[in-house]
Each structure stands twice: as structure tokens, then as C-alpha cells.
Coordinates of C-alpha atoms and ligand atoms in Angstrom, one line a residue:
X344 CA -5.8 0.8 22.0
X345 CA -1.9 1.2 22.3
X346 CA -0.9 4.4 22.9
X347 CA -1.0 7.1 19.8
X348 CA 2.9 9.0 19.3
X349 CA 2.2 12.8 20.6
X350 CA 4.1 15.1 18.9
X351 CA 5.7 17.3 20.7
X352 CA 4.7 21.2 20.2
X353 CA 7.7 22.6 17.6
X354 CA 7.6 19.3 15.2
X355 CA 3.8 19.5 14.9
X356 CA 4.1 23.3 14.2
X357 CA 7.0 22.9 12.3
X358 CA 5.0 20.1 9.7
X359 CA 3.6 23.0 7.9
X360 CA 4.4 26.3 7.6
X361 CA 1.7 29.2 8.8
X362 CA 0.6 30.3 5.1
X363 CA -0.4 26.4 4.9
X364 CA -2.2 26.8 8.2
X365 CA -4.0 30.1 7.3
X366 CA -5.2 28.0 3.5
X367 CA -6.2 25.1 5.5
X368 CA -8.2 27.3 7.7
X369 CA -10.4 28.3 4.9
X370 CA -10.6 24.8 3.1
X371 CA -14.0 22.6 4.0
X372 CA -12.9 19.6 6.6
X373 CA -11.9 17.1 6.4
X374 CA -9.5 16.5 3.6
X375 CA -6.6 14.8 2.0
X376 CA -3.2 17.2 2.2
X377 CA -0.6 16.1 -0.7
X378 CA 2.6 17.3 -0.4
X379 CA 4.2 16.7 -4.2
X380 CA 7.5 17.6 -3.0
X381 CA 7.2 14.6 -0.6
X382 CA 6.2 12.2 -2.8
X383 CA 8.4 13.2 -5.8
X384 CA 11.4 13.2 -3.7
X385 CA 10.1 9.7 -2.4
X386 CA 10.0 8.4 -6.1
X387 CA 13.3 9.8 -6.4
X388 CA 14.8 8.0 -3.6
X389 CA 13.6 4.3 -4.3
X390 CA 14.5 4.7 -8.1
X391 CA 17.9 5.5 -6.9
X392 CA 17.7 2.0 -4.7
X393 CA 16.2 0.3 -7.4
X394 CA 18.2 0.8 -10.1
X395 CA 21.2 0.0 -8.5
X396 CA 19.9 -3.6 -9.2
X397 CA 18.2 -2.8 -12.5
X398 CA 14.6 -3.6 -10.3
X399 CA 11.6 -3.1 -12.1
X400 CA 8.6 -1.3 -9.5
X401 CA 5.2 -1.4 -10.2
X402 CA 3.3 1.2 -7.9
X403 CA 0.4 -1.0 -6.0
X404 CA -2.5 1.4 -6.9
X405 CA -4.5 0.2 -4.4
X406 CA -2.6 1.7 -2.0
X407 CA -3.9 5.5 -3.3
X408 CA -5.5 6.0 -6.6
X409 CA -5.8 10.0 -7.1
X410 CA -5.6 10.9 -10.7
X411 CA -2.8 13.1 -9.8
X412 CA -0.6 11.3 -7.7
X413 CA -1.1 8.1 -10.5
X414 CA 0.2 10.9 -13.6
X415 CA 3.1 11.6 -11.5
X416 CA 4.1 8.0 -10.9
X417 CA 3.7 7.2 -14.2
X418 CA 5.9 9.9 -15.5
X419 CA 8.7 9.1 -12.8
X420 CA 8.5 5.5 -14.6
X421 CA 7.0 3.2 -12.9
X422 CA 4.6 0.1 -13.7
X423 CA 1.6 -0.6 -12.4
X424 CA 0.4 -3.7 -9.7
X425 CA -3.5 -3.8 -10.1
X426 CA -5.9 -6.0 -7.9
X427 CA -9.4 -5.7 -10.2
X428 CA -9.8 -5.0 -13.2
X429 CA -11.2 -1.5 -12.6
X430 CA -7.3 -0.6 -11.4
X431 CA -6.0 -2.3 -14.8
X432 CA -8.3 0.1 -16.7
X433 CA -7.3 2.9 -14.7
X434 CA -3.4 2.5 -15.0
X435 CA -4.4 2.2 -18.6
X436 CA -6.3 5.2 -19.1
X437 CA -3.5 7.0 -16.9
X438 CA -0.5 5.9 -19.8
X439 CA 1.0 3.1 -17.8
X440 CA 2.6 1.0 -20.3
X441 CA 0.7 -2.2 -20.9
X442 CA 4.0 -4.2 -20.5
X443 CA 4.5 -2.7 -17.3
X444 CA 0.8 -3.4 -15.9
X445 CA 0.4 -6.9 -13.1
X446 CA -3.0 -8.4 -12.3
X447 CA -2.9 -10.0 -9.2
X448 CA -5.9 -10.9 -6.6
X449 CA -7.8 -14.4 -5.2
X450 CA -11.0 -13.7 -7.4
X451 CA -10.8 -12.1 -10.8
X452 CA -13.8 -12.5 -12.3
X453 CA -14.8 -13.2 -16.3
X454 CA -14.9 -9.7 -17.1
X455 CA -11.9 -8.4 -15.5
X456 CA -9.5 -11.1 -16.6
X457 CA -10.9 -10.1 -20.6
X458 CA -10.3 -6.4 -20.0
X459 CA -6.9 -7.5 -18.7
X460 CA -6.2 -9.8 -22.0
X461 CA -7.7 -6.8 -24.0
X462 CA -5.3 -4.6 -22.2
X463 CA -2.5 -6.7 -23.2
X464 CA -1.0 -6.2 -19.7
X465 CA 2.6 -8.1 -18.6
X466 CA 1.2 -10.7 -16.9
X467 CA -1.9 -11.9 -14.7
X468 CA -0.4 -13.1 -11.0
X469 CA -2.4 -16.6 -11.1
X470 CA -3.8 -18.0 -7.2
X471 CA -4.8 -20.8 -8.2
X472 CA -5.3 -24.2 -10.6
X473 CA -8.8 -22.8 -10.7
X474 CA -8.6 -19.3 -12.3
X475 CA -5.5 -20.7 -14.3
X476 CA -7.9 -22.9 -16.1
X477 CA -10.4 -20.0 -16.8
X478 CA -7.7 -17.6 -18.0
X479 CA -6.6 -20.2 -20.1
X480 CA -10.4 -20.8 -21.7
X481 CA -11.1 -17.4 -22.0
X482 CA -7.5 -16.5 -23.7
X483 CA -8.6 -19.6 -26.1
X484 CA -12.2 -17.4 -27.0
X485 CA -9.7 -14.6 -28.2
X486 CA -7.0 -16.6 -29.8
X487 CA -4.4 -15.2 -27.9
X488 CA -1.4 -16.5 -25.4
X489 CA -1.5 -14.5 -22.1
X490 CA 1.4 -14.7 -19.6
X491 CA 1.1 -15.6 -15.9
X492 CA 3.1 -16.1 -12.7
X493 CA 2.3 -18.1 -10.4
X494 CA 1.9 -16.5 -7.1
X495 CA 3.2 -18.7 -4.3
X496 CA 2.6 -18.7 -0.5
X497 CA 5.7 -19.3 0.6
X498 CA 4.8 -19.7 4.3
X499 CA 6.4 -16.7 5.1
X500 CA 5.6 -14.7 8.7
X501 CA 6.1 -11.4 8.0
X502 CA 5.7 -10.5 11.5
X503 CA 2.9 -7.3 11.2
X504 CA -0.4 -7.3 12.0
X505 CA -2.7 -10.2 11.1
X506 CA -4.9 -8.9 8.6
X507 CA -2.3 -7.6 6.7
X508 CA -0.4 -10.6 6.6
X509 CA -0.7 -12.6 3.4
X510 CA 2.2 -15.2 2.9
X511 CA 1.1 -18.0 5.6
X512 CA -0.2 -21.5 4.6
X513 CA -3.5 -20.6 6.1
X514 CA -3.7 -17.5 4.7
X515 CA -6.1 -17.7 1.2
X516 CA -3.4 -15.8 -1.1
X517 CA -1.2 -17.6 -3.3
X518 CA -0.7 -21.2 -4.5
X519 CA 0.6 -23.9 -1.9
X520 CA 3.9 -25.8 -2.9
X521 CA 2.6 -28.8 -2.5
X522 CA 0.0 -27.9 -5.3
X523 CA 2.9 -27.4 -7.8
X524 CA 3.6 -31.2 -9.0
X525 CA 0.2 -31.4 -10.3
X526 CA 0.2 -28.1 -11.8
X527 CA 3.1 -28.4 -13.4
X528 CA 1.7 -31.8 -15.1
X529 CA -1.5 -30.1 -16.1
X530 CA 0.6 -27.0 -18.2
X531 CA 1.1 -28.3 -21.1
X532 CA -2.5 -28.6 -21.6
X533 CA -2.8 -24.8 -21.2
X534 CA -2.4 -23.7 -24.8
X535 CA -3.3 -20.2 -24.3
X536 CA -1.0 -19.7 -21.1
X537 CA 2.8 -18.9 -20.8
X538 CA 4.1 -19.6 -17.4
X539 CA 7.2 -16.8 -17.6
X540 CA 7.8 -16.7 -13.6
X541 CA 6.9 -16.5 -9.9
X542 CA 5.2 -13.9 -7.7
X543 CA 5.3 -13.2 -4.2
X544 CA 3.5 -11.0 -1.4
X545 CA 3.8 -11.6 1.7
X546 CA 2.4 -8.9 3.7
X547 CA 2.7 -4.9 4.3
X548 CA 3.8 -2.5 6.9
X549 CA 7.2 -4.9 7.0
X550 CA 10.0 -3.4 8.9
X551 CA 11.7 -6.1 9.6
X552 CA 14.2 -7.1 6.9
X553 CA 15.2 -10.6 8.1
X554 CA 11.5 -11.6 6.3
X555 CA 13.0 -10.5 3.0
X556 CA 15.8 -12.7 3.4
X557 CA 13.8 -15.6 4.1
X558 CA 11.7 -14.6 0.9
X559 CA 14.5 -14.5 -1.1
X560 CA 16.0 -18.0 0.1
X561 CA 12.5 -19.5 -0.1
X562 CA 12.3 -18.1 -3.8
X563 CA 15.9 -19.4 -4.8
X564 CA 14.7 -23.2 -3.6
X565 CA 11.2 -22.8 -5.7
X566 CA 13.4 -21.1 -8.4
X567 CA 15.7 -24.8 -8.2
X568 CA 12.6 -26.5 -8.3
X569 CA 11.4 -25.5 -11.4
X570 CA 15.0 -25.4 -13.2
X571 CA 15.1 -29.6 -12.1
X572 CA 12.2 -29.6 -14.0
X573 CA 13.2 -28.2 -17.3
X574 CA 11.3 -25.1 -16.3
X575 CA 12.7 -21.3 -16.8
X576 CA 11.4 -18.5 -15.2
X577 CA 12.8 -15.1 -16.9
X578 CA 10.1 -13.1 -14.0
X579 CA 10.3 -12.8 -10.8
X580 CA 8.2 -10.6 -8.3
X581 CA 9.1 -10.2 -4.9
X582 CA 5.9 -7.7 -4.3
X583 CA 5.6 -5.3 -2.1
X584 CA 5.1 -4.6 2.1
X585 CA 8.1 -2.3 3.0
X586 CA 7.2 -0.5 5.9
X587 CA 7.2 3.3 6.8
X588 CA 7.4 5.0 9.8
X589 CA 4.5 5.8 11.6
X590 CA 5.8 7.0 14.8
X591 CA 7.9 9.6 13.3
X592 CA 5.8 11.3 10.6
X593 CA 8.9 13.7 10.2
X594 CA 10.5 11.0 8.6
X595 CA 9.5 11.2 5.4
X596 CA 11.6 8.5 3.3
X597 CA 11.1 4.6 3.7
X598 CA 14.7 2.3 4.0
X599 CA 14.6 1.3 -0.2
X600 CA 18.1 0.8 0.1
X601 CA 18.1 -1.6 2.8
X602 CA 15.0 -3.6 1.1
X603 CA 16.5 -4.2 -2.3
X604 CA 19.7 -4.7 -0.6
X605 CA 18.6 -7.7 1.3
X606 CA 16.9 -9.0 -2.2
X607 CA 20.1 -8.4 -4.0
X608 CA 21.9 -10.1 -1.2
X609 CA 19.8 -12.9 -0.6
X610 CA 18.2 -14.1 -4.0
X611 CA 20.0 -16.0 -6.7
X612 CA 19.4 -14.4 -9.5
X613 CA 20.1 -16.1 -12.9
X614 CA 20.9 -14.8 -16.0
X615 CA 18.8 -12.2 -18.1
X616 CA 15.9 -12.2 -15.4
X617 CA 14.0 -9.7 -14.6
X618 CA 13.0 -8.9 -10.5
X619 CA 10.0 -6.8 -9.9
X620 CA 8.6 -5.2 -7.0
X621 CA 4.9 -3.6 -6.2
X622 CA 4.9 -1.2 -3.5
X623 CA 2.9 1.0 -2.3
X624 CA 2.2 2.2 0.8
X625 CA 6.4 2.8 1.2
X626 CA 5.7 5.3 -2.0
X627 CA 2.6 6.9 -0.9
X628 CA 2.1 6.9 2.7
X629 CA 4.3 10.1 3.9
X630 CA 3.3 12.4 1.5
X631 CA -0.3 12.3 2.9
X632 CA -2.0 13.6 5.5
X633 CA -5.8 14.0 6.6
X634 CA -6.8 17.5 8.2
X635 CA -9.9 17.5 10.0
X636 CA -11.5 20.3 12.3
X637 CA -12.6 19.8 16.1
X638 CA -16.2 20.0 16.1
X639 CA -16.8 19.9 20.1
X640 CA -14.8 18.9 23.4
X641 CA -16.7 17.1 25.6
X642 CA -16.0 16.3 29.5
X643 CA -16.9 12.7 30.3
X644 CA -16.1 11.8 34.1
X645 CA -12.3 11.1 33.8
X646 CA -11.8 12.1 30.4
X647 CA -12.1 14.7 28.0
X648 CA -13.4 14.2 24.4
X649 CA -11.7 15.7 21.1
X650 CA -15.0 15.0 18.8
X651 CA -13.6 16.1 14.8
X652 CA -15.3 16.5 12.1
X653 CA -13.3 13.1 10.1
X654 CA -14.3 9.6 11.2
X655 CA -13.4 6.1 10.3
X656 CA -15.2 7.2 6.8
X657 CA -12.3 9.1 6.5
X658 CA -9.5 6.9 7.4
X659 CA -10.6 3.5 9.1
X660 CA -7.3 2.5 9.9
X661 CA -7.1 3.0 13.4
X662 CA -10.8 1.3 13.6
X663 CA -9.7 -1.8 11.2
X664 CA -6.4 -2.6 12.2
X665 CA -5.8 -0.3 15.7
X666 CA -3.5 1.3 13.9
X667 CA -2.0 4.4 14.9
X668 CA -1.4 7.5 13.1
X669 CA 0.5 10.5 14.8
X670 CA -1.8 13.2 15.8
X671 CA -1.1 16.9 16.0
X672 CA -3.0 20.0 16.8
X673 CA -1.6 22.4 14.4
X674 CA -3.6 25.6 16.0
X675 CA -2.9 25.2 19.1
X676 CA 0.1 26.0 21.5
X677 CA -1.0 25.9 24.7
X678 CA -0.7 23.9 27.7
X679 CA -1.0 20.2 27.2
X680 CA -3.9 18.5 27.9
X681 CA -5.1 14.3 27.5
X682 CA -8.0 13.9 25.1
X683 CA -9.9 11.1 23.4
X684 CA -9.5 12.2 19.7
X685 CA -12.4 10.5 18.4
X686 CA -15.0 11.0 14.8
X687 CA -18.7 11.8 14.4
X688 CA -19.3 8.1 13.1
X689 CA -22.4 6.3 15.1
X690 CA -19.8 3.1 15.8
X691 CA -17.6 2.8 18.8
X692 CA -14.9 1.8 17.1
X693 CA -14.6 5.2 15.6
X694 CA -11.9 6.0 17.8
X695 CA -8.5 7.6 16.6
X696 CA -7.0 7.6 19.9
X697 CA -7.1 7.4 23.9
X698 CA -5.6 9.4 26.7
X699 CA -3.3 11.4 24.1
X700 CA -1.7 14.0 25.2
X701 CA -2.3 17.7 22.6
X702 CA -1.8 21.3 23.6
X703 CA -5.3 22.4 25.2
X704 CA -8.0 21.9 22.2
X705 CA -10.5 24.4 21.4
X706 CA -13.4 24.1 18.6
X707 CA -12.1 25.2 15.2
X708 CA -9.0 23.8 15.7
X709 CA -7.7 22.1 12.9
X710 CA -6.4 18.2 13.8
X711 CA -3.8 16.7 11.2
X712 CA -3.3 12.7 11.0
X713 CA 0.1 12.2 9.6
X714 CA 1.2 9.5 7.1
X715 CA -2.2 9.0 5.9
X716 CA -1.4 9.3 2.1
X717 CA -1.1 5.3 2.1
X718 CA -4.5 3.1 2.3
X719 CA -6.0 6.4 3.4
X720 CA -8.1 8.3 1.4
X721 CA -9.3 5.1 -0.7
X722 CA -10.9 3.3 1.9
X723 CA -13.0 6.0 2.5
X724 CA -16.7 5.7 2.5
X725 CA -19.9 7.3 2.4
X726 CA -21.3 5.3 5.6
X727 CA -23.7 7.5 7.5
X728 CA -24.3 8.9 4.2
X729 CA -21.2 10.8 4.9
X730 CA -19.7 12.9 2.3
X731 CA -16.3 11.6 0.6
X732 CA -13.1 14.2 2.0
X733 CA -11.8 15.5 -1.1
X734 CA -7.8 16.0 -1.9
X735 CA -5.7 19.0 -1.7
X736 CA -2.3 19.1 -3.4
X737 CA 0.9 21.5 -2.0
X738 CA 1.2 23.4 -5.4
X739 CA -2.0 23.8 -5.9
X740 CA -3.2 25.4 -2.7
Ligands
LLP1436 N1 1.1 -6.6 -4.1 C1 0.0 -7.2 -3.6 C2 -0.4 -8.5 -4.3 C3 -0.7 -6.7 -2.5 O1 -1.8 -7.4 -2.1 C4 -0.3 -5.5 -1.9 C5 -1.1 -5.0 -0.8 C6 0.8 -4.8 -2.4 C7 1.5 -5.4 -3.5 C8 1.3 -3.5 -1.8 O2 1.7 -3.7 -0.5 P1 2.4 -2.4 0.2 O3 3.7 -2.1 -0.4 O4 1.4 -1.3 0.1 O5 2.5 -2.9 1.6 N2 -5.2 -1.7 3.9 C9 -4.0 -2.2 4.6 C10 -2.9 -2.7 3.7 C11 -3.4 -3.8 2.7 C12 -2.4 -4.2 1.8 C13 -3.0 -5.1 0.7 N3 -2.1 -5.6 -0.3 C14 -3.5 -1.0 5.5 O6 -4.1 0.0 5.6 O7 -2.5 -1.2 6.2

């Protein structure tokens, strides 16, 4: 495993002030830590890019689905970018607007494309000839026209890790260009289906904004495309993937302004359309962290061991993708000292770091994983028959 950030001592201690420290102490470990100042101001910040452009967001709930953190995107505004038809039901239930609700994903099956056409959402994010054709049959059944986009793979690298790279010809997201001819042929036989635009995703965790650009330039050729063939397109989605930074937890606000300005720079946009974006973990990730307890240190030959009380159950990042989240012991001041920081889970991937450097660790001490608010807390599960961590929120505590 590459090598976790250590914090030093005064910006670990300085993340959260001692009151917080003393209510964490007597909160059961491990758990979710929201800080609504974090996220609001967050929102705040890429509304203020976005609108710049007049860019509509939809908040990827897959990215963190709390009830709370949902009613507060919601009121700031934004739409919603659902992948099942349990998230459409839940933006629903949570007051996103229905013409502000996506459906996107490879498999939607019978019953969550009819609660999306129930739900009279925007539009469904179509992957393929396939599920076009059962949309179309099952709009028919309820004598109703549906809109969809067609998501594209536009053989874009988006240069992150490989499981979280989605916009590559091999990759199973998204319909292939050479697919379109045919599909084009066949649309007029789709009586129940309005074709209103094009969606993209390429990836997440993107820092690099050159990808965007070629996004945008691969969208304005597919755009010209479809115009040569009498075809508008008032939608366009440019998805999500903006990256956040994970090696400085103290940086709390992803670049928005760089990411829409490389759309706004880069993509043709023609008259009267709309461009939409779906982010999520850029909106969610810093305002989250998981706070876990050391439960034992144990002395192997070389190494010592930081066992805590949150395992991959908790936040399987680091075990799924060898991710790294910044560490810090926030009761602790002492000398420093190298430690494997690793969970209670019976796998041995259930690691969340190696050789890290922490001020000497005791038992009791309480262990926070920064920037875990992001693709955290909702892949959690109860393997090991492990109980779900539960959420805390900053004015609530
Ligand atoms: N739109 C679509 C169609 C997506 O599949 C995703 C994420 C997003 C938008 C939001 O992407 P974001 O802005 O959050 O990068 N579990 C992984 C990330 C998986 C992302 C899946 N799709 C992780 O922990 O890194």
C-alpha cells in the first residue's frame, strides 16, 4: 500500500476543537462526523461556479444518502442523479423536483424503470439499444412519452484508478459511437421515447482538467453528428467525477471553478440548451469524517499494530481501491511513533494503512479518517455481522 498522508500534530488537533473531542469521547465508535458548516459552504461554493454558466447539478446520491444531508441539498437547489430505482424514490420522497431527477445505470430493471415513469423524472440516461427498447415497451403499457439521453462512452481516459474509471471502450458504461447509425435508424420506431440529449460520465476522483477538455471536444463532434442528421439535442450532461483532495483534508473546497470553466471553455454550446452535471463525491466528501476508537496495540516483530474498532465495514475504501484517507490521532500528543492502523474485520485486506507515522497510540484513543463523507458511510456493511456506524451531525452534537 502507498504511503497514507500523516498529519502533522497542530493540523490534526486543530480539525476539531476540544468540546468536539470531549462529545466524541462519549459517543459509541465508530461513527460518521458531519460537519454542516462544511458542506453548506461547499454547496455554496459550486452554486457560485455553476451559475456563472447557468449549469444545472444534480447531487449523485450514491455518493451519500443520509436523510439529512439529502434535505439540505435539496433546499440549496439542486437535482438529483439516481442509479436504481430505490435512489429515484428516495430523492422523491425527500422533495427533489421530478424535473430535476436523472436515471442513469447499465441494468435498470422492469420495476425501477416504471417507478421512474411513475415518478415522471427528467429523463432516464439510456446504455444501450437494449433497455431503450424496454423503456420504450413499458412507456407504451402506460400511454406515456418518457425522455432519454443517450449516455455515450466517449473513449475518454480519465486517468484515476481503474475501477473507478467508466468512459473507455472496454469499459461496460455507456453506448459505443459506432452503435449510433443504427440507433438512430431504429428511433423513429420508438413511439413512447423522446431522445432530448446526450450524457456522459467518465469517471470519479478526476483532478486532472485536461480530461474535461477532451470531454467537451469529444461532446461538440457527437453534438455535430447528430445536428448532420436533423437531430437536436436541447440536454446535455457532462456528469460528474471532480476530484477532492485527499492528502490535505484541511482543504475543504473542491476546484468548481476550474471544472465548469474548462466546460464553458471547451464545449460548444448551442442555443437554449441546457448543460447538466452530477456530482457527488466533490459535494460530499470533505464534510465527512469517520471516528473510530483504538481497541488494542499490538507488537508484531518489526511493527506495531493500531487495531480500531472501524473496519472495511465501515469504509472499504482503502480495502477496494487502496485508497488512502488521511489519518489522525486526535487524543494523542505525544512522541511519534509508526503503526499499522488496521480494523477488527477477519480479511487481510482490512488494512487502512502501513508504517504510518501517529503520535504514540494508546487504547481509548479516538482515530479520525478524514474526507470520508464521500462513498463512505454507504458502502458500509454488516459483514461479520457487524453493526452499521451510525451518523453524527456538528449542530446536533
Ligand atoms: N454520474 C454517474 C453516472 C456515476 O456513475 C457517478 C459515480 C457519478 C455521476 C458521480 O461521480 P462523482 O462526482 O462522485 O465522482 N465508490 C467509488 C466511486 C464510484 C463512483 C461511481 N459513479 C469511490 O469510493 O471512489
Amino acid at each position: 500500500m502507498e504511503n497514507v498522508l500523516t498529519l502533522d500534530k497542530e493540523t490534526s488537533q486543530e480539525m476539531y476543537n476540544n468540546v468536539t473531542v470531549e462529545k466524541f469521547n462519549n459517543i459509541q465508535t465508530p461513527f460518521y462526523y458531519y460537519d454542516i458548516d462544511v458542506l453548506k459552504n461547499t454547496l455554496e461554493t459550486a452554486i457560485k461556479a455553476s451559475s456563472k454558466y447557468n449549469y444545472h447539478i444534480h447531487y449523485a446520491i450514491k455518493a451519500n444518502a443520509n436523510d439529512r444531508i439529502l434535505d439540505i441539498i435539496k433546499d440549496y437547489g439542486f437535482g438529483a442523479d439516481c442509479v436504481s430505482g430505490n435512489e429515484v424514490s428516495k430523492a422523491l420522497e425527500h422533495g427533489f423536483a421530478p424535473e430535476t431527477i436523472a436515471f442513469a445505470g447499465v441494468g435498470k430493471s422492469d420495476l425501477e424503470i416504471n417507478t421512474a415513469i411513475n415518478g415522471n423524472i427528467k429523463a432516464f440516461h439510456v446504455e444501450s439499444v437494449a433497455e431503450l427498447e424496454v423503456i420504450n415497451e413499458l412507456a407504451a403499457a402506460k400511454n406515456k412519452v418518457v425522455n432519454v439521453a443517450f449516455r455515450l462512452n466517449p473513449n475518454v481516459d480519465a486517468k484515476t484508478h481503474a475501477y473507478i474509471t467508466t468512459g473507455l471502450s472496454e469499459n461496460k458504461f455507456g453506448i459505443n459511437p459506432w452503435e449510433l447509425e443504427s440507433l438512430v435508424e431504429k428511433l423513429p420506431e420508438f413511439k413512447n421515447l423522446k431522445l432530448i440529449g446526450l450524457h456522459f460520465h467518465i469517471g470519479s476522483q478526476i483532478l486532472d482538467m485536461s480530461v474535461y477538455k477532451e470531454l467537451a471536444e469529444k461532446a461538440n463532434n457527437f453534438l455535430d453528428w447528430f445536428e448532420a442528421n436533423d437531430i437536436k439535442l436541447p440536454y446535455m450532461n457532462f456528469g460528474g467525477g471532480l476530484g477532492v483532495d485527499y492528502d490535505n483534508p484541511e482543504n475543504k473546497t473542491p476546484d468548481f471553478e476550474a471544472f465548469f470553466k474548462v466546460i464553458n471553455e471547451n464545449f460548444n454550446r448551442r442555443d437554449n440548451q441546457e448543460v447538466h452535471f452530477e456530482l457527488g463525491r466533490s459535494l460530499v466528501a470533505t464534510c465527512g469524517d469517520m471516528i473510530s476508537k483504538v481497541l488494542y496495540i499490538k507488537k508484531g516483530l518489526e511493527k506495531n499494530f493500531a487495531i480500531v474498532d472501524a473496519g472495511m465495514t465501515d469504509l472499504l475504501r482503502p480495502a477496494l481501491y487502496k485508497s488512502k484517507h488521511a489519518i489522525s490521532n486526535i487524543s494523542s500528543i505525544e512522541e511519534e511513533v509508526k503503526y499499522d492502523v488496521v480494523g477488527p474485520v477477519c480479511e487481510s485486506s482490512d488494512v487502512f494503512a502501513t508504517e504510518f507515522t501517529m503520535p504514540k497510540t494508546r487504547r481509548g484513543n479516538l482515530i479520525s479518517f478524514h474526507t470520508a463523507g464521500a462513498y463512505g458511510q454507504v458502502m458500509g456493511s454488516n459483514y461479520n455481522l457487524r453493526d452499521l456506524a451510525t451518523e453524527y451531525y456538528s449542530d446536533e452534537i
